[in-house]
Amino acid sequence: MAEQRLYHRVAEEIRQLIDEGVFPPGTRLPGERELAERFDVSRVTIREAEIALQAVGHIEIKTGSGVYVSEDQPLQPGQLPEVSAFEVTEARSLIEAEAAALAAKIISDENLKKLDDLIETMGNSDEETSLAADREFHAMIARSSGNGAMVHAIESLWRMREELPEVKHSYDAVCEEDAAARAKEHQAILSALKARNPDAARHAMREHFLRLIGSMLDASEQEALRAVQKRALESRERFLDVARMG
């Protein structure tokens, strides 16, 4: 038992060194003898630690070549992946549409009333309060699905939407301008839930995200065009300055 705990400790220390960049991705780890001296343990313990690290994807043991730090490190608990706003929205569309379909069958009258109140709050509040009401609207539908795994997945997607800077920027660029469209879409989702119609609820939720993806595409194209125009203007001014000097 003591030996087992020891190799777990050594594996954790090696993982921390990988995270800190002491052993960067793609590089070869020092040999067993050197690591054993470094951590003051046996080579058997180092070998067991490396096997444990390989099992979770931190390193790759190549027979005859050595032990290498994996190029793609696994995510730590609670760590968010690097994804685009389009990936987040696509995932939300797929998962939340099914959550709405499940909720339509079993949602309580009390929760339907709360969804009504949240839609009203979204339309009559400042931006921060409206966003909080929007999040709770989607979270309540997820909880009403009766599926805890879906609730967790949807909460994680909302974290990506709010905590990943590029994703948040993309959402902020379209949500304020599309307030009227969002209000109609939320109302359509709620109407389908009140009708206890799973197919209609699924369709309404998908339409909500389909429109959002379209708005993001438009915003991205406009931002790219502005960047091109800005570079062209800077180049024009630079060339004019050179011409004046001549």
mmCIF file of C-alpha atoms in Angstrom:
data_model
loop_
_atom_site.group_PDB
_atom_site.id
_atom_site.type_symbol
_atom_site.label_atom_id
_atom_site.label_comp_id
_atom_site.label_asym_id
_atom_site.label_seq_id
_atom_site.Cartn_x
_atom_site.Cartn_y
_atom_site.Cartn_z
ATOM 1 C CA MET A 1 0.000 0.000 0.000
ATOM 2 C CA ALA A 2 2.855 2.384 0.859
ATOM 3 C CA GLU A 3 4.538 1.648 -2.499
ATOM 4 C CA GLN A 4 1.234 2.290 -4.280
ATOM 5 C CA ARG A 5 0.820 5.653 -2.599
ATOM 6 C CA LEU A 6 4.431 6.494 -3.400
ATOM 7 C CA TYR A 7 4.120 6.011 -7.167
ATOM 8 C CA HIS A 8 0.887 8.069 -7.152
ATOM 9 C CA ARG A 9 2.762 10.902 -5.454
ATOM 10 C CA VAL A 10 5.639 10.699 -7.932
ATOM 11 C CA ALA A 11 3.192 10.628 -10.869
ATOM 12 C CA GLU A 12 1.502 13.768 -9.521
ATOM 13 C CA GLU A 13 4.848 15.553 -9.136
ATOM 14 C CA ILE A 14 5.850 14.672 -12.707
ATOM 15 C CA ARG A 15 2.452 15.885 -13.940
ATOM 16 C CA GLN A 16 2.976 19.204 -12.151
ATOM 17 C CA LEU A 17 6.380 19.591 -13.794
ATOM 18 C CA ILE A 18 4.709 18.971 -17.166
ATOM 19 C CA ASP A 19 2.071 21.612 -16.390
ATOM 20 C CA GLU A 20 4.764 24.086 -15.333
ATOM 21 C CA GLY A 21 6.675 23.581 -18.591
ATOM 22 C CA VAL A 22 9.717 21.907 -17.040
ATOM 23 C CA PHE A 23 8.935 18.956 -19.309
ATOM 24 C CA PRO A 24 7.233 20.577 -22.350
ATOM 25 C CA PRO A 25 4.913 18.637 -24.687
ATOM 26 C CA GLY A 26 6.815 16.544 -27.214
ATOM 27 C CA THR A 27 10.030 16.358 -25.189
ATOM 28 C CA ARG A 28 11.627 13.204 -23.867
ATOM 29 C CA LEU A 29 11.558 12.652 -20.113
ATOM 30 C CA PRO A 30 14.850 11.941 -18.325
ATOM 31 C CA GLY A 31 15.662 8.264 -17.925
ATOM 32 C CA GLU A 32 14.465 6.094 -15.066
ATOM 33 C CA ARG A 33 17.769 6.322 -13.217
ATOM 34 C CA GLU A 34 17.830 10.141 -13.316
ATOM 35 C CA LEU A 35 14.187 10.436 -12.261
ATOM 36 C CA ALA A 36 14.710 7.905 -9.457
ATOM 37 C CA GLU A 37 17.565 10.031 -8.104
ATOM 38 C CA ARG A 38 15.564 13.216 -8.544
ATOM 39 C CA PHE A 39 12.580 11.942 -6.544
ATOM 40 C CA ASP A 40 14.626 9.708 -4.233
ATOM 41 C CA VAL A 41 12.635 6.584 -5.096
ATOM 42 C CA SER A 42 13.325 3.265 -6.781
ATOM 43 C CA ARG A 43 13.327 2.800 -10.557
ATOM 44 C CA VAL A 44 10.349 0.451 -10.069
ATOM 45 C CA THR A 45 8.397 3.333 -8.546
ATOM 46 C CA ILE A 46 9.314 5.573 -11.510
ATOM 47 C CA ARG A 47 8.178 2.869 -13.910
ATOM 48 C CA GLU A 48 4.828 2.514 -12.119
ATOM 49 C CA ALA A 49 4.375 6.300 -12.088
ATOM 50 C CA GLU A 50 5.040 6.480 -15.825
ATOM 51 C CA ILE A 51 2.543 3.711 -16.525
ATOM 52 C CA ALA A 52 -0.062 5.629 -14.511
ATOM 53 C CA LEU A 53 0.687 8.856 -16.409
ATOM 54 C CA GLN A 54 0.452 7.078 -19.757
ATOM 55 C CA ALA A 55 -2.927 5.617 -18.795
ATOM 56 C CA VAL A 56 -4.434 9.110 -18.478
ATOM 57 C CA GLY A 57 -2.672 10.553 -21.529
ATOM 58 C CA HIS A 58 0.072 12.725 -20.015
ATOM 59 C CA ILE A 59 2.976 10.766 -21.488
ATOM 60 C CA GLU A 60 3.689 8.177 -24.159
ATOM 61 C CA ILE A 61 6.060 5.271 -23.537
ATOM 62 C CA LYS A 62 7.846 4.301 -26.760
ATOM 63 C CA THR A 63 9.648 0.974 -26.518
ATOM 64 C CA GLY A 64 13.295 1.343 -27.441
ATOM 65 C CA SER A 65 13.066 5.124 -27.684
ATOM 66 C CA GLY A 66 12.051 6.467 -24.291
ATOM 67 C CA VAL A 67 9.214 8.267 -22.550
ATOM 68 C CA TYR A 68 7.774 11.404 -24.165
ATOM 69 C CA VAL A 69 5.402 14.079 -22.935
ATOM 70 C CA SER A 70 2.169 13.919 -24.941
ATOM 71 C CA GLU A 71 1.595 16.771 -27.379
ATOM 72 C CA ASP A 72 -2.070 17.008 -26.354
ATOM 73 C CA GLN A 73 -2.399 17.041 -22.595
ATOM 74 C CA PRO A 74 -5.691 15.897 -21.002
ATOM 75 C CA LEU A 75 -7.836 18.549 -19.378
ATOM 76 C CA GLN A 76 -7.654 18.968 -15.634
ATOM 77 C CA PRO A 77 -10.911 18.721 -13.619
ATOM 78 C CA GLY A 78 -12.903 21.912 -14.157
ATOM 79 C CA GLN A 79 -10.645 23.130 -16.970
ATOM 80 C CA LEU A 80 -12.471 24.384 -20.036
ATOM 81 C CA PRO A 81 -11.400 23.307 -23.547
ATOM 82 C CA GLU A 82 -10.246 25.778 -26.177
ATOM 83 C CA VAL A 83 -13.260 25.877 -28.483
ATOM 84 C CA SER A 84 -14.916 28.418 -30.761
ATOM 85 C CA ALA A 85 -18.249 30.121 -30.254
ATOM 86 C CA PHE A 86 -19.591 28.118 -33.192
ATOM 87 C CA GLU A 87 -18.633 24.827 -31.519
ATOM 88 C CA VAL A 88 -20.280 25.892 -28.265
ATOM 89 C CA THR A 89 -23.454 26.969 -30.045
ATOM 90 C CA GLU A 90 -23.606 23.792 -32.134
ATOM 91 C CA ALA A 91 -23.267 21.670 -28.999
ATOM 92 C CA ARG A 92 -25.898 23.734 -27.201
ATOM 93 C CA SER A 93 -28.275 23.298 -30.131
ATOM 94 C CA LEU A 94 -27.932 19.516 -30.088
ATOM 95 C CA ILE A 95 -28.104 19.034 -26.306
ATOM 96 C CA GLU A 96 -30.589 21.723 -25.333
ATOM 97 C CA ALA A 97 -33.011 20.740 -28.092
ATOM 98 C CA GLU A 98 -33.218 17.231 -26.648
ATOM 99 C CA ALA A 99 -33.468 18.612 -23.116
ATOM 100 C CA ALA A 100 -36.443 20.710 -24.224
ATOM 101 C CA ALA A 101 -38.074 17.671 -25.834
ATOM 102 C CA LEU A 102 -37.712 15.676 -22.605
ATOM 103 C CA ALA A 103 -38.910 18.591 -20.481
ATOM 104 C CA ALA A 104 -42.063 19.035 -22.574
ATOM 105 C CA LYS A 105 -43.378 15.730 -21.274
ATOM 106 C CA ILE A 106 -42.820 16.302 -17.572
ATOM 107 C CA ILE A 107 -42.298 20.008 -16.809
ATOM 108 C CA SER A 108 -44.402 21.270 -13.905
ATOM 109 C CA ASP A 109 -46.917 24.107 -14.092
ATOM 110 C CA GLU A 110 -44.846 25.890 -11.463
ATOM 111 C CA ASN A 111 -41.753 25.821 -13.668
ATOM 112 C CA LEU A 112 -43.761 26.966 -16.679
ATOM 113 C CA LYS A 113 -44.829 30.000 -14.642
ATOM 114 C CA LYS A 114 -41.205 30.657 -13.690
ATOM 115 C CA LEU A 115 -40.197 30.513 -17.361
ATOM 116 C CA ASP A 116 -42.911 33.079 -18.103
ATOM 117 C CA ASP A 117 -41.466 35.356 -15.415
ATOM 118 C CA LEU A 118 -37.935 34.913 -16.748
ATOM 119 C CA ILE A 119 -38.985 35.932 -20.255
ATOM 120 C CA GLU A 120 -40.553 39.061 -18.781
ATOM 121 C CA THR A 121 -37.344 39.791 -16.865
ATOM 122 C CA MET A 122 -35.281 39.376 -20.040
ATOM 123 C CA GLY A 123 -37.359 41.991 -21.808
ATOM 124 C CA ASN A 124 -37.548 44.560 -19.019
ATOM 125 C CA SER A 125 -34.113 44.589 -17.381
ATOM 126 C CA ASP A 126 -30.565 45.833 -17.834
ATOM 127 C CA GLU A 127 -28.108 43.734 -19.827
ATOM 128 C CA GLU A 128 -26.589 41.934 -16.834
ATOM 129 C CA THR A 129 -29.950 40.993 -15.311
ATOM 130 C CA SER A 130 -31.278 39.951 -18.713
ATOM 131 C CA LEU A 131 -28.302 37.642 -19.266
ATOM 132 C CA ALA A 132 -28.796 36.061 -15.838
ATOM 133 C CA ALA A 133 -32.477 35.489 -16.636
ATOM 134 C CA ASP A 134 -31.528 34.009 -20.023
ATOM 135 C CA ARG A 135 -29.145 31.570 -18.365
ATOM 136 C CA GLU A 136 -31.746 30.569 -15.778
ATOM 137 C CA PHE A 137 -34.341 30.067 -18.534
ATOM 138 C CA HIS A 138 -32.134 27.494 -20.232
ATOM 139 C CA ALA A 139 -31.026 25.967 -16.922
ATOM 140 C CA MET A 140 -34.617 25.497 -15.774
ATOM 141 C CA ILE A 141 -35.538 23.696 -18.980
ATOM 142 C CA ALA A 142 -32.482 21.468 -18.481
ATOM 143 C CA ARG A 143 -33.496 20.680 -14.890
ATOM 144 C CA SER A 144 -37.041 20.019 -16.020
ATOM 145 C CA SER A 145 -35.749 17.332 -18.395
ATOM 146 C CA GLY A 146 -35.123 15.108 -15.388
ATOM 147 C CA ASN A 147 -31.693 14.152 -16.794
ATOM 148 C CA GLY A 148 -28.801 15.086 -14.505
ATOM 149 C CA ALA A 149 -26.167 14.419 -17.170
ATOM 150 C CA MET A 150 -27.856 16.916 -19.487
ATOM 151 C CA VAL A 151 -27.996 19.481 -16.685
ATOM 152 C CA HIS A 152 -24.247 19.120 -16.132
ATOM 153 C CA ALA A 153 -23.478 19.329 -19.861
ATOM 154 C CA ILE A 154 -25.596 22.451 -20.325
ATOM 155 C CA GLU A 155 -24.068 24.129 -17.257
ATOM 156 C CA SER A 156 -20.587 23.381 -18.668
ATOM 157 C CA LEU A 157 -21.537 24.899 -22.029
ATOM 158 C CA TRP A 158 -22.763 28.029 -20.277
ATOM 159 C CA ARG A 159 -19.396 28.249 -18.494
ATOM 160 C CA MET A 160 -17.705 28.152 -21.901
ATOM 161 C CA ARG A 161 -20.077 30.835 -23.154
ATOM 162 C CA GLU A 162 -19.227 33.158 -20.240
ATOM 163 C CA GLU A 163 -15.636 32.286 -19.280
ATOM 164 C CA LEU A 164 -13.844 31.748 -22.606
ATOM 165 C CA PRO A 165 -12.958 35.283 -23.829
ATOM 166 C CA GLU A 166 -13.359 34.646 -27.566
ATOM 167 C CA VAL A 167 -16.676 32.847 -27.078
ATOM 168 C CA LYS A 168 -17.988 35.580 -24.798
ATOM 169 C CA HIS A 169 -16.927 38.229 -27.319
ATOM 170 C CA SER A 170 -18.813 36.465 -30.117
ATOM 171 C CA TYR A 171 -21.977 36.159 -28.033
ATOM 172 C CA ASP A 172 -21.803 39.744 -26.787
ATOM 173 C CA ALA A 173 -21.413 40.960 -30.375
ATOM 174 C CA VAL A 174 -24.804 39.581 -31.399
ATOM 175 C CA CYS A 175 -26.996 39.159 -28.327
ATOM 176 C CA GLU A 176 -27.707 42.826 -27.648
ATOM 177 C CA GLU A 177 -28.607 43.530 -31.288
ATOM 178 C CA ASP A 178 -30.830 40.441 -31.518
ATOM 179 C CA ALA A 179 -32.844 41.113 -28.359
ATOM 180 C CA ALA A 180 -36.206 41.206 -30.162
ATOM 181 C CA ALA A 181 -35.524 37.987 -32.063
ATOM 182 C CA ARG A 182 -34.373 36.237 -28.895
ATOM 183 C CA ALA A 183 -37.559 37.269 -27.081
ATOM 184 C CA LYS A 184 -39.729 35.733 -29.815
ATOM 185 C CA GLU A 185 -37.657 32.553 -29.829
ATOM 186 C CA HIS A 186 -37.857 32.109 -26.071
ATOM 187 C CA GLN A 187 -41.598 32.630 -26.252
ATOM 188 C CA ALA A 188 -41.858 29.979 -28.996
ATOM 189 C CA ILE A 189 -39.923 27.517 -26.824
ATOM 190 C CA LEU A 190 -42.180 28.209 -23.869
ATOM 191 C CA SER A 191 -45.334 27.860 -25.972
ATOM 192 C CA ALA A 192 -44.177 24.420 -27.139
ATOM 193 C CA LEU A 193 -43.473 23.400 -23.541
ATOM 194 C CA LYS A 194 -46.919 24.593 -22.438
ATOM 195 C CA ALA A 195 -48.444 22.538 -25.243
ATOM 196 C CA ARG A 196 -46.529 19.486 -23.924
ATOM 197 C CA ASN A 197 -45.256 18.943 -27.458
ATOM 198 C CA PRO A 198 -41.732 17.410 -27.505
ATOM 199 C CA ASP A 199 -41.265 17.780 -31.283
ATOM 200 C CA ALA A 200 -42.296 21.429 -31.225
ATOM 201 C CA ALA A 201 -40.053 22.131 -28.218
ATOM 202 C CA ARG A 202 -37.080 20.491 -29.934
ATOM 203 C CA HIS A 203 -37.726 22.438 -33.146
ATOM 204 C CA ALA A 204 -38.157 25.781 -31.339
ATOM 205 C CA MET A 205 -34.901 25.340 -29.441
ATOM 206 C CA ARG A 206 -33.013 24.382 -32.605
ATOM 207 C CA GLU A 207 -34.418 27.380 -34.474
ATOM 208 C CA HIS A 208 -33.226 29.610 -31.624
ATOM 209 C CA PHE A 209 -29.642 28.419 -32.014
ATOM 210 C CA LEU A 210 -29.775 28.289 -35.815
ATOM 211 C CA ARG A 211 -30.600 31.983 -35.892
ATOM 212 C CA LEU A 212 -27.833 32.650 -33.346
ATOM 213 C CA ILE A 213 -25.244 30.865 -35.502
ATOM 214 C CA GLY A 214 -26.364 32.905 -38.519
ATOM 215 C CA SER A 215 -25.958 36.138 -36.557
ATOM 216 C CA MET A 216 -22.481 35.063 -35.425
ATOM 217 C CA LEU A 217 -21.469 34.360 -39.015
ATOM 218 C CA ASP A 218 -22.675 37.807 -40.069
ATOM 219 C CA ALA A 219 -20.810 39.464 -37.184
ATOM 220 C CA SER A 220 -17.609 37.538 -37.989
ATOM 221 C CA GLU A 221 -17.763 38.584 -41.642
ATOM 222 C CA GLN A 222 -18.308 42.228 -40.681
ATOM 223 C CA GLU A 223 -15.425 42.137 -38.206
ATOM 224 C CA ALA A 224 -13.126 40.560 -40.813
ATOM 225 C CA LEU A 225 -14.138 43.219 -43.354
ATOM 226 C CA ARG A 226 -13.398 46.016 -40.870
ATOM 227 C CA ALA A 227 -9.968 44.497 -40.184
ATOM 228 C CA VAL A 228 -9.169 44.367 -43.923
ATOM 229 C CA GLN A 229 -10.329 47.961 -44.385
ATOM 230 C CA LYS A 230 -8.212 49.078 -41.441
ATOM 231 C CA ARG A 231 -5.091 47.394 -42.843
ATOM 232 C CA ALA A 232 -5.744 48.883 -46.277
ATOM 233 C CA LEU A 233 -6.080 52.370 -44.806
ATOM 234 C CA GLU A 234 -2.865 51.980 -42.810
ATOM 235 C CA SER A 235 -1.011 50.789 -45.933
ATOM 236 C CA ARG A 236 -2.379 53.679 -47.989
ATOM 237 C CA GLU A 237 -1.270 56.233 -45.405
ATOM 238 C CA ARG A 238 2.185 54.633 -45.161
ATOM 239 C CA PHE A 239 2.698 54.675 -48.930
ATOM 240 C CA LEU A 240 1.501 58.301 -49.137
ATOM 241 C CA ASP A 241 3.980 59.297 -46.443
ATOM 242 C CA VAL A 242 6.794 57.617 -48.389
ATOM 243 C CA ALA A 243 5.689 59.376 -51.585
ATOM 244 C CA ARG A 244 5.668 62.765 -49.851
ATOM 245 C CA MET A 245 9.194 62.152 -48.546
ATOM 246 C CA GLY A 246 10.362 61.540 -52.109
#
